[in-house]
mmCIF file of C-alpha atoms in Angstrom:
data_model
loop_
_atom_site.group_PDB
_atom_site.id
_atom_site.type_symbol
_atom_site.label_atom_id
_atom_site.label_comp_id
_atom_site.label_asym_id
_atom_site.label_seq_id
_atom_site.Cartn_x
_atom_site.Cartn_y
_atom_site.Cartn_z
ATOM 1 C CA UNK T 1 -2.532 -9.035 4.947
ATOM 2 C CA UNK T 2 -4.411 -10.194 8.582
ATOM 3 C CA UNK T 3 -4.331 -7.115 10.636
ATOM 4 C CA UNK T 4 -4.673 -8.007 14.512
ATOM 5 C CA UNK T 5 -5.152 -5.678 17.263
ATOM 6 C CA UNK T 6 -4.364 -7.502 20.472
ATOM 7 C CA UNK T 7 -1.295 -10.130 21.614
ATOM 8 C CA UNK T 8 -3.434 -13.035 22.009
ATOM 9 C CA UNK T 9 -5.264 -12.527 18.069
ATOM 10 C CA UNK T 10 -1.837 -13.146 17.043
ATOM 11 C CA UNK T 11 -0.766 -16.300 18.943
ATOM 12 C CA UNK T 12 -3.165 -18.332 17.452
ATOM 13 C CA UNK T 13 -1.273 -17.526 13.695
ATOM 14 C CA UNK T 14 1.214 -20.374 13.388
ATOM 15 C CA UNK T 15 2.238 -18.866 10.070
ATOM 16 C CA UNK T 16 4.196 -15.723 11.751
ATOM 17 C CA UNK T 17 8.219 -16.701 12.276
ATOM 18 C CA UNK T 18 9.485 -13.169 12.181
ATOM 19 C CA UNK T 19 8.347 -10.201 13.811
ATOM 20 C CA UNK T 20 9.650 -6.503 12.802
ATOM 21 C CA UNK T 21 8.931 -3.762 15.679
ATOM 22 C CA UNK T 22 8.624 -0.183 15.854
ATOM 23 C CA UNK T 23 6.347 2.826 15.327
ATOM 24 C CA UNK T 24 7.524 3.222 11.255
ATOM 25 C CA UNK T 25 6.217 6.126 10.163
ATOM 26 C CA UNK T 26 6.693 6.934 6.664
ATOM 27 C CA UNK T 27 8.080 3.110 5.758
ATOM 28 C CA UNK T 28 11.308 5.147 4.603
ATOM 29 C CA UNK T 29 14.304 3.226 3.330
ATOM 30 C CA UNK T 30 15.942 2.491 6.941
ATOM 31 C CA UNK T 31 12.209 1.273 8.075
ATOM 32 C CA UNK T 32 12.304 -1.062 4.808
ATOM 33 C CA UNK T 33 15.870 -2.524 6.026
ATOM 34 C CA UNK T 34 14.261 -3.218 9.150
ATOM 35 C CA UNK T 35 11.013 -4.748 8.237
ATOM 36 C CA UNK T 36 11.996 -6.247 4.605
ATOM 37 C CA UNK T 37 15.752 -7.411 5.356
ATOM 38 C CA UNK T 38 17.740 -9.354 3.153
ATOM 39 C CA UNK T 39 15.640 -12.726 3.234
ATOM 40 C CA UNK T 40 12.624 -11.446 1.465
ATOM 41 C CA UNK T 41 11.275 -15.135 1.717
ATOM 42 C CA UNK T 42 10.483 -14.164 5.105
ATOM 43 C CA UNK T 43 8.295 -11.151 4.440
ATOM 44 C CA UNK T 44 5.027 -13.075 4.166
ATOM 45 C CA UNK T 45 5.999 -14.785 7.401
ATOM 46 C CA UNK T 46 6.285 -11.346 9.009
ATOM 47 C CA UNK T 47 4.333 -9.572 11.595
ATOM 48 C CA UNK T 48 4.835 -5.649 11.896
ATOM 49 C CA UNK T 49 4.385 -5.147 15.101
ATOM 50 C CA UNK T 50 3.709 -1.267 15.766
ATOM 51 C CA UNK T 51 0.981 1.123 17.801
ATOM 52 C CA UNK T 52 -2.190 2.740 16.654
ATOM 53 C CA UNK T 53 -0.797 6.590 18.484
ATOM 54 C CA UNK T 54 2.310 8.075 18.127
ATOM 55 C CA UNK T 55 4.205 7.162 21.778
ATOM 56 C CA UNK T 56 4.431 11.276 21.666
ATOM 57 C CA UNK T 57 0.818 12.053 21.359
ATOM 58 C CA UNK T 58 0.395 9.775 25.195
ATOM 59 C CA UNK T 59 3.715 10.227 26.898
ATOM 60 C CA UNK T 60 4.627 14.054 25.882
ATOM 61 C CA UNK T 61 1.022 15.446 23.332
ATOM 62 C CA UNK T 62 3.277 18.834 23.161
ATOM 63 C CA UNK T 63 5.969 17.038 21.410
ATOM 64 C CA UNK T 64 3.979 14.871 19.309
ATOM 65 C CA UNK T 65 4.725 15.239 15.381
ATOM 66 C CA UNK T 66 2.776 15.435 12.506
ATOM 67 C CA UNK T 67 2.746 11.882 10.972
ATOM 68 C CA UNK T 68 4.053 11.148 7.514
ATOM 69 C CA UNK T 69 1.497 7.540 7.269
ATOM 70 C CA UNK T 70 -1.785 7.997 8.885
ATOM 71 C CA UNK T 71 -2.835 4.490 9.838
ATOM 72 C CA UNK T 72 -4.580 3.436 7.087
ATOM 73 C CA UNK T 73 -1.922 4.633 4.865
ATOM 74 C CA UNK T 74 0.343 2.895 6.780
ATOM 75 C CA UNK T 75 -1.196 -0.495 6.303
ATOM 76 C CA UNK T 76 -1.507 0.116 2.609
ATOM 77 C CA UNK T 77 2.363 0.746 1.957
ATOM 78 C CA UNK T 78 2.825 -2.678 4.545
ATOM 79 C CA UNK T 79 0.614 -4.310 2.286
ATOM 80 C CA UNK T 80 2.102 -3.611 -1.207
ATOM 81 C CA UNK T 81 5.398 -4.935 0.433
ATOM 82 C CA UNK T 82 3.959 -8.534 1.130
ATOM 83 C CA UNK T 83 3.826 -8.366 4.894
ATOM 84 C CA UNK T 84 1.509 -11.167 6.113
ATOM 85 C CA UNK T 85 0.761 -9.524 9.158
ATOM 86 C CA UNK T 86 0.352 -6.686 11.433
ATOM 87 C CA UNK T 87 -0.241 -6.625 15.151
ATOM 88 C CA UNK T 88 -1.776 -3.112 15.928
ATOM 89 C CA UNK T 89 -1.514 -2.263 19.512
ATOM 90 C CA UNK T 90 -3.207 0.368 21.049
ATOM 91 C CA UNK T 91 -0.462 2.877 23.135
ATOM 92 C CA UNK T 92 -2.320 3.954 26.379
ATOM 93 C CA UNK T 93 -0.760 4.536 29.249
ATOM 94 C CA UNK T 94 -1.265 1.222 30.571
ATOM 95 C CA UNK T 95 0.891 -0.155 27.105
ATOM 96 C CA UNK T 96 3.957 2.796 28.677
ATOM 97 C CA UNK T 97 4.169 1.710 31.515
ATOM 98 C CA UNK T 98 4.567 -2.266 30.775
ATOM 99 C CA UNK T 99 8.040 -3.457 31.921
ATOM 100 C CA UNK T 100 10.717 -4.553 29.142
ATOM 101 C CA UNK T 101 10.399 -8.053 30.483
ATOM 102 C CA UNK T 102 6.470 -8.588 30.764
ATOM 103 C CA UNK T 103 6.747 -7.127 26.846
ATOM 104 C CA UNK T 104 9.646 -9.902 26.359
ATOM 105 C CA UNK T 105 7.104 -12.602 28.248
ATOM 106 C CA UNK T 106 4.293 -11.199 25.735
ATOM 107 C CA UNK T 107 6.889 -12.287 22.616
ATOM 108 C CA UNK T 108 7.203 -15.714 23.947
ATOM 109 C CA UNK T 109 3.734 -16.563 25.018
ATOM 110 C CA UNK T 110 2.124 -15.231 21.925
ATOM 111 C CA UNK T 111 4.321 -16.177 18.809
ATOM 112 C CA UNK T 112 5.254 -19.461 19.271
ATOM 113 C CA UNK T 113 6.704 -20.324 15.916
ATOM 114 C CA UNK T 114 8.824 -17.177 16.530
ATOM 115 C CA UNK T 115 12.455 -17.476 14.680
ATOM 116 C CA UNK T 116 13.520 -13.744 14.249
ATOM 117 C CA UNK T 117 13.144 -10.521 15.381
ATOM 118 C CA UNK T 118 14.404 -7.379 13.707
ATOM 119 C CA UNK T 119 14.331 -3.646 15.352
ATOM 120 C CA UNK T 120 16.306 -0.603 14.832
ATOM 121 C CA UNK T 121 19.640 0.603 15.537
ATOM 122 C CA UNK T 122 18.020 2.807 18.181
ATOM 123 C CA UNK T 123 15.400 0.467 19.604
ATOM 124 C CA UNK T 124 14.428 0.294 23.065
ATOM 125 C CA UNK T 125 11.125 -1.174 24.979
ATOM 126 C CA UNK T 126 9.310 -1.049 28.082
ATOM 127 C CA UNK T 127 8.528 1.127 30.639
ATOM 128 C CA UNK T 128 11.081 4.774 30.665
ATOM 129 C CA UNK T 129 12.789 2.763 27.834
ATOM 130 C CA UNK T 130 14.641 0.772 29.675
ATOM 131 C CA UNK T 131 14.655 -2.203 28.013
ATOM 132 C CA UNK T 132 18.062 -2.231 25.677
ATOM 133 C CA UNK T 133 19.675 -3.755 22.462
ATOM 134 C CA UNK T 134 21.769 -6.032 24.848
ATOM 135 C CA UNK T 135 18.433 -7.051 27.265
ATOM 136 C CA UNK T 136 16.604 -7.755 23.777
ATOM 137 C CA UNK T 137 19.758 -9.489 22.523
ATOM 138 C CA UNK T 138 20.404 -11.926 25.703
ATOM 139 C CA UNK T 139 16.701 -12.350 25.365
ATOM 140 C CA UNK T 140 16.982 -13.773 22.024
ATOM 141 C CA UNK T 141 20.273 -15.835 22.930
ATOM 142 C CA UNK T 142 18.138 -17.262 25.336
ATOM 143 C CA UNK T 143 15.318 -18.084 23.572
ATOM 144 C CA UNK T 144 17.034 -19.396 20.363
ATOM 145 C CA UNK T 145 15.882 -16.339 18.251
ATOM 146 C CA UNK T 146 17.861 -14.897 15.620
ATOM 147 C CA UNK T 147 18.072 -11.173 16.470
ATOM 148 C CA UNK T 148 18.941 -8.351 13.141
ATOM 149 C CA UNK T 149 19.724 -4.766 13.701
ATOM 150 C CA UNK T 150 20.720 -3.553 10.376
ATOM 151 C CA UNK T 151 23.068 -0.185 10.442
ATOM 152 C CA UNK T 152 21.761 2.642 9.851
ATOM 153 C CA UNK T 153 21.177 3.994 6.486
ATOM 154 C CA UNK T 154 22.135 7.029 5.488
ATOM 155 C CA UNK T 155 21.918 9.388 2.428
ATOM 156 C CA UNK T 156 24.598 12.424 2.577
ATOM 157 C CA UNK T 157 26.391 11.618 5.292
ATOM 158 C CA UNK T 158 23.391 11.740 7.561
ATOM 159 C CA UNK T 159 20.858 8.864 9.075
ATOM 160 C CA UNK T 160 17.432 8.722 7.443
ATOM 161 C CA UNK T 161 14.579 9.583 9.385
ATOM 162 C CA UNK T 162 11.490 10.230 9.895
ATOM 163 C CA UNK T 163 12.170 13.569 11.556
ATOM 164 C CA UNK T 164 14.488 14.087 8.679
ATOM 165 C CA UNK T 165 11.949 13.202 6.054
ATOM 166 C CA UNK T 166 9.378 16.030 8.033
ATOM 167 C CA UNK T 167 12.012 18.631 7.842
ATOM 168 C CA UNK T 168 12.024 18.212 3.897
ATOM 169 C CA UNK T 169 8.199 17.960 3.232
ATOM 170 C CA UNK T 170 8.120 21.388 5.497
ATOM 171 C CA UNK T 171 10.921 22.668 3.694
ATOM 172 C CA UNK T 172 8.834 21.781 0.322
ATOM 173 C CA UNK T 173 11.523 19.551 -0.572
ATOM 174 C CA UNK T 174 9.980 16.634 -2.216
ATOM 175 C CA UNK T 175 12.713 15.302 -4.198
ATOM 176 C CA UNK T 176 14.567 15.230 -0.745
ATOM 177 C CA UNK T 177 11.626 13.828 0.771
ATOM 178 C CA UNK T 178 11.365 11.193 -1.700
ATOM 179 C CA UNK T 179 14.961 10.255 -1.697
ATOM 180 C CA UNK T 180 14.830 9.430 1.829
ATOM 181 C CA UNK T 181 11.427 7.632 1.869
ATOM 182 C CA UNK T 182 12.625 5.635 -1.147
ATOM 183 C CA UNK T 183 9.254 6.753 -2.552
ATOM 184 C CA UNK T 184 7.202 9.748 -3.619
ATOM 185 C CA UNK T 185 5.579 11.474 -0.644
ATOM 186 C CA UNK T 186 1.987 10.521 -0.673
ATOM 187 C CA UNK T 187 -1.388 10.851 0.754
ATOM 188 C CA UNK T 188 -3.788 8.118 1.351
ATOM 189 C CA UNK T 189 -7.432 8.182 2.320
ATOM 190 C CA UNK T 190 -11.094 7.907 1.331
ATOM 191 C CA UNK T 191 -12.798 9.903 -1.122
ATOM 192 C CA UNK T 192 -15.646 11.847 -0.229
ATOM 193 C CA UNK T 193 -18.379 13.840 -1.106
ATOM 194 C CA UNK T 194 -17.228 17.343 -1.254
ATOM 195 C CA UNK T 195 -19.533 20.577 -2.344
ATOM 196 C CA UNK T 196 -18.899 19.812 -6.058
ATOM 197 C CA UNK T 197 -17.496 23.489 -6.838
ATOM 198 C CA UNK T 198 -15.319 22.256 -8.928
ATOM 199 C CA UNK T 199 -17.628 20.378 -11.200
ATOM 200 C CA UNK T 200 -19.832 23.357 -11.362
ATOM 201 C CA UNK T 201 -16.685 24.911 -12.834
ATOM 202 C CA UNK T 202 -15.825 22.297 -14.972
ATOM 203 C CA UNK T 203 -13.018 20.355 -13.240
ATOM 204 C CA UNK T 204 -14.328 17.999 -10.852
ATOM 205 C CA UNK T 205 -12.241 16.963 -7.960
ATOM 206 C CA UNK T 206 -11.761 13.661 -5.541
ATOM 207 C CA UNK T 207 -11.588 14.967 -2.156
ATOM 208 C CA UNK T 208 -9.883 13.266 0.395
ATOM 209 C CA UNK T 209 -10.489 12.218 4.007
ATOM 210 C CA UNK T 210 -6.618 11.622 4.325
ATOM 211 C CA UNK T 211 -6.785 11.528 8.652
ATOM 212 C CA UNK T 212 -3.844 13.216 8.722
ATOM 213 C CA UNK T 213 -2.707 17.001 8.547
ATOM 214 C CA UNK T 214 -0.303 16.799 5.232
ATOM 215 C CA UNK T 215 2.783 17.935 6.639
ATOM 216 C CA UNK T 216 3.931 19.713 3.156
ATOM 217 C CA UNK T 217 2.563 23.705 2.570
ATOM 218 C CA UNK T 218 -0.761 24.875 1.292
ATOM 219 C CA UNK T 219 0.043 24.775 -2.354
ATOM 220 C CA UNK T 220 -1.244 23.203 -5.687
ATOM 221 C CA UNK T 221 0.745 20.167 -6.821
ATOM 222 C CA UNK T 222 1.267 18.445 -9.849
ATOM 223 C CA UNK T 223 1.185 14.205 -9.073
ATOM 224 C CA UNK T 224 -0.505 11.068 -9.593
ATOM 225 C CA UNK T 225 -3.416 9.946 -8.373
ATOM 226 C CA UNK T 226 -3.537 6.051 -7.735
ATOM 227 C CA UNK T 227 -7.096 3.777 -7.728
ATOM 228 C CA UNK T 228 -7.676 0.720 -5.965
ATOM 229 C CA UNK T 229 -7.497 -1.403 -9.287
ATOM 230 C CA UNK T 230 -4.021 0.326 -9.080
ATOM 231 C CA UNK T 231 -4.746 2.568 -12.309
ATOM 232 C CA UNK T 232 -2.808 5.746 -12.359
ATOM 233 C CA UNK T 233 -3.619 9.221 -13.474
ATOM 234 C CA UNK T 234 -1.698 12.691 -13.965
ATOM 235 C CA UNK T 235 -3.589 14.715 -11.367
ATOM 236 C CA UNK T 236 -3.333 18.679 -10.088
ATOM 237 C CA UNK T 237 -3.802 18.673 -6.262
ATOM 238 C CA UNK T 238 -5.037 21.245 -4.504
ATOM 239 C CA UNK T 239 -3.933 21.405 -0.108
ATOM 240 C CA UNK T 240 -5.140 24.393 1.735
ATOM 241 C CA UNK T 241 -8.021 26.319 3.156
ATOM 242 C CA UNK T 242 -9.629 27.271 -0.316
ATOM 243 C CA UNK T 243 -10.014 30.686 0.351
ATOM 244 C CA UNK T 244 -12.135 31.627 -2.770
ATOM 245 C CA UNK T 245 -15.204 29.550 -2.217
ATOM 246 C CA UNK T 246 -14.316 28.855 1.800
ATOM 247 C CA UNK T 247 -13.691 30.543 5.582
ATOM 248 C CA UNK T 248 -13.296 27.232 6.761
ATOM 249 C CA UNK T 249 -9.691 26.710 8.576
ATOM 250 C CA UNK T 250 -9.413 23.268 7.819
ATOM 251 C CA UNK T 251 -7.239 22.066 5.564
ATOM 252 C CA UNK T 252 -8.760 20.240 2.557
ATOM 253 C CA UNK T 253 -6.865 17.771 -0.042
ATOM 254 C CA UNK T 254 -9.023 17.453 -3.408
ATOM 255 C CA UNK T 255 -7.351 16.269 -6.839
ATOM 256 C CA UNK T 256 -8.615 16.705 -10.469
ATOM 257 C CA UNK T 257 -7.369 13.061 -12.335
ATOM 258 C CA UNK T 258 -7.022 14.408 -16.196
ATOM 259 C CA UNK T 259 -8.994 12.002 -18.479
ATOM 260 C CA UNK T 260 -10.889 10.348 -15.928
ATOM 261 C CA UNK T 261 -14.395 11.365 -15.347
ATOM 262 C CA UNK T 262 -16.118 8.699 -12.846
ATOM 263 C CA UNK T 263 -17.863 8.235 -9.621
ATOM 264 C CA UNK T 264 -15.356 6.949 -7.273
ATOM 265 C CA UNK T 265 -16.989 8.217 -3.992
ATOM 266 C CA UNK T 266 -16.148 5.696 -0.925
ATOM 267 C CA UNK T 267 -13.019 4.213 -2.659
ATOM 268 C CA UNK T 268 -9.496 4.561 -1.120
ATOM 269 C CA UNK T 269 -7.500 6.705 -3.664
ATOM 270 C CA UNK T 270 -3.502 7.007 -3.022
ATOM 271 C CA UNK T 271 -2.488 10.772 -4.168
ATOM 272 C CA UNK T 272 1.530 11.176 -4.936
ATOM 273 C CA UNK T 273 3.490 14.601 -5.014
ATOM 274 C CA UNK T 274 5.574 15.352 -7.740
ATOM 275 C CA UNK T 275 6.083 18.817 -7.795
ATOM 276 C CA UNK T 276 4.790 21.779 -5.776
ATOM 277 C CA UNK T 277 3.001 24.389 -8.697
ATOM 278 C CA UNK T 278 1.906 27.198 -7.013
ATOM 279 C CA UNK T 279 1.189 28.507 -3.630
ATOM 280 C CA UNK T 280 -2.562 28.811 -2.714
ATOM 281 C CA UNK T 281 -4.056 32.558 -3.492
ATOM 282 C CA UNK T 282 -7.167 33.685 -2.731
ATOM 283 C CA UNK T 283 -8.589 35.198 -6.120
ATOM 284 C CA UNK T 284 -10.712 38.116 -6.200
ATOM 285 C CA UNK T 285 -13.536 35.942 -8.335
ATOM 286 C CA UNK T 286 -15.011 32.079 -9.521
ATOM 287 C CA UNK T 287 -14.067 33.349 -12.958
ATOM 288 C CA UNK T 288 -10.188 34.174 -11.876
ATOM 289 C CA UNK T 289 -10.080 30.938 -10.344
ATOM 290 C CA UNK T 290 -11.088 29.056 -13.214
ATOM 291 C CA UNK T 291 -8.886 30.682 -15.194
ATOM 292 C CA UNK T 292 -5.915 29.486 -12.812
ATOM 293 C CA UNK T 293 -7.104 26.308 -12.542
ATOM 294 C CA UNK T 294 -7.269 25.976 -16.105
ATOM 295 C CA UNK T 295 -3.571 27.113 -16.051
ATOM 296 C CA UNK T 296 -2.501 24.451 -13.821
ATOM 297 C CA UNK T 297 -4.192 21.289 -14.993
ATOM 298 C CA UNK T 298 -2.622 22.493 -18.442
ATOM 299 C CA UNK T 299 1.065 22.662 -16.739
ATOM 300 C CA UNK T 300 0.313 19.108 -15.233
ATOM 301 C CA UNK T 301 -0.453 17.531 -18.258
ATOM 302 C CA UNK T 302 2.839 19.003 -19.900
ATOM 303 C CA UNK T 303 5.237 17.665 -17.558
ATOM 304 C CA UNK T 304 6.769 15.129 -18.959
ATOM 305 C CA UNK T 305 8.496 13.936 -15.851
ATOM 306 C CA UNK T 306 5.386 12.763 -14.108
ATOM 307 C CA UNK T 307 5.728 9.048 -15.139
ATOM 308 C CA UNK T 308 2.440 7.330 -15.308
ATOM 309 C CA UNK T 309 3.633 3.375 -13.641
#
């Protein structure tokens, strides 16, 4: 997958014919409608077009949500889906206050092989939003480009989302959560070196640089933990503020992978929650803690529902 970060990195790919726009966070089942579509022929030929920041996080910070995909996770989802290509624009404030037609003029000049687009139900562009369904349509018409806006989709009764699919992670809700994504919730980062408590104790741990907050409680969790070579293992994942061994306020995200014992510091590891085990307690000793631990990575490898692919 050829990731580009500016208009004019893309024009000179005569291989893109489709392009697929919008933020995407998550890559739940209405995103997947959107980007994948019906053809799937095309999916190669696509370029996700989306924005390094949340739109929030410039335009309104105190409204800006917790993502679901950092950006790195992100790419790795578009990536196991076949997309050829992403164009990764920054959003500034110069990027909000471009006009719906200069972004338009931007489409033409920069993808000439361009056949189809496909957007959202609730798509608009440009500057205040104004640019519409019916500008982007007549645009299209004009410009002999196939335009698809597939409906909504909706799981009882009510539209997926990505605000939807937040609600349920802070609601501990991963089945929901996963229903709605079309896939377990998951974490995605690099592993790094940690303070290697947890081998002292006899359980080492992956840590995580996951560059985003997980939006789910402090907890331990029961999951899988996924390698590069795409190898996965039962893991128990620990989220919170370790307050045995720690003061520190940040949150960390470390998993123990049962029957695995090697050095995978610097590789990308993909972490998936399966079910929430306990909530985090701070323990009066190392030895209590063990003990717990012990407990947990026992109850992971007994559950019989956490399907190794």
């Amino acid at each position: 997958m050829r990731i580009y970060q500016h208009f004019n990195q893309a024009k000179q790919d005569k291989s893109i014919q489709r392009v697929a726009i919008g933020f995407f966070d998550g890559l739940h089942l209405g995103h997947a409608e959107v980007i994948l579509g019906a053809d799937t022929s095309l999916v190669p030929r696509t370029c996700v077009i989306t924005f390094q920041q949340h739109p929030f996080s410039v335009l309104f910070p105190q409204k800006a949500p917790l993502l679901i995909t950092s950006l790195e996770h992100k790419f790795y989802l578009l990536k196991k889906w076949d997309v050829g290509t992403v164009l990764n624009l920054q959003f500034d404030d110069a990027q909000s206050k471009q006009s719906a037609p200069d972004f338009l003029n931007q489409l033409k000049e920069n993808f000439p092989s361009l056949t189809h687009i496909s957007v959202g139900p609730n798509f608009r562009f440009g500057y205040k939003r104004l640019g519409t369904l019916e500008h982007l349509q007549a645009w299209c018409t004009r410009e002999n480009v196939a335009l698809k806006v597939p409906q909504p989709v909706t799981i009882g009764g009510e539209i997926i989302s990505s605000s939807r699919i937040r609600q349920a992670l802070q609601q501990d809700d991963l089945q929901g959560a996963k229903s709605l994504l079309g896939h377990p919730y998951s974490l995605f980062g690099t592993v790094i070196t940690g303070e290697k408590l947890g081998r002292t104790l006899g359980w080492p741990t992956a840590n995580l640089n996951t560059h985003v907050t997980p939006i789910c409680s402090t907890g331990v969790y029961a999951g899988l933990a996924i390698l590069e070579n795409g190898q996965a293992y039962k893991a128990a994942i620990n989220i919170g503020h370790r307050p045995t061994v720690s003061r520190d306020r940040d949150i960390h995200t470390e998993a123990h992978l049962l029957e695995f014992n090697e050095t995978i510091y610097d590789q990308n590891l993909e972490i998936e929650l399966h079910h929430k085990i306990r909530d985090e307690v701070k323990f009066d000793s190392l030895e209590a803690l063990k003990k717990q631990v012990e407990q947990d990575i026992a109850k992971v490898r007994g559950l019989e529902t956490l399907n190794i692919k």
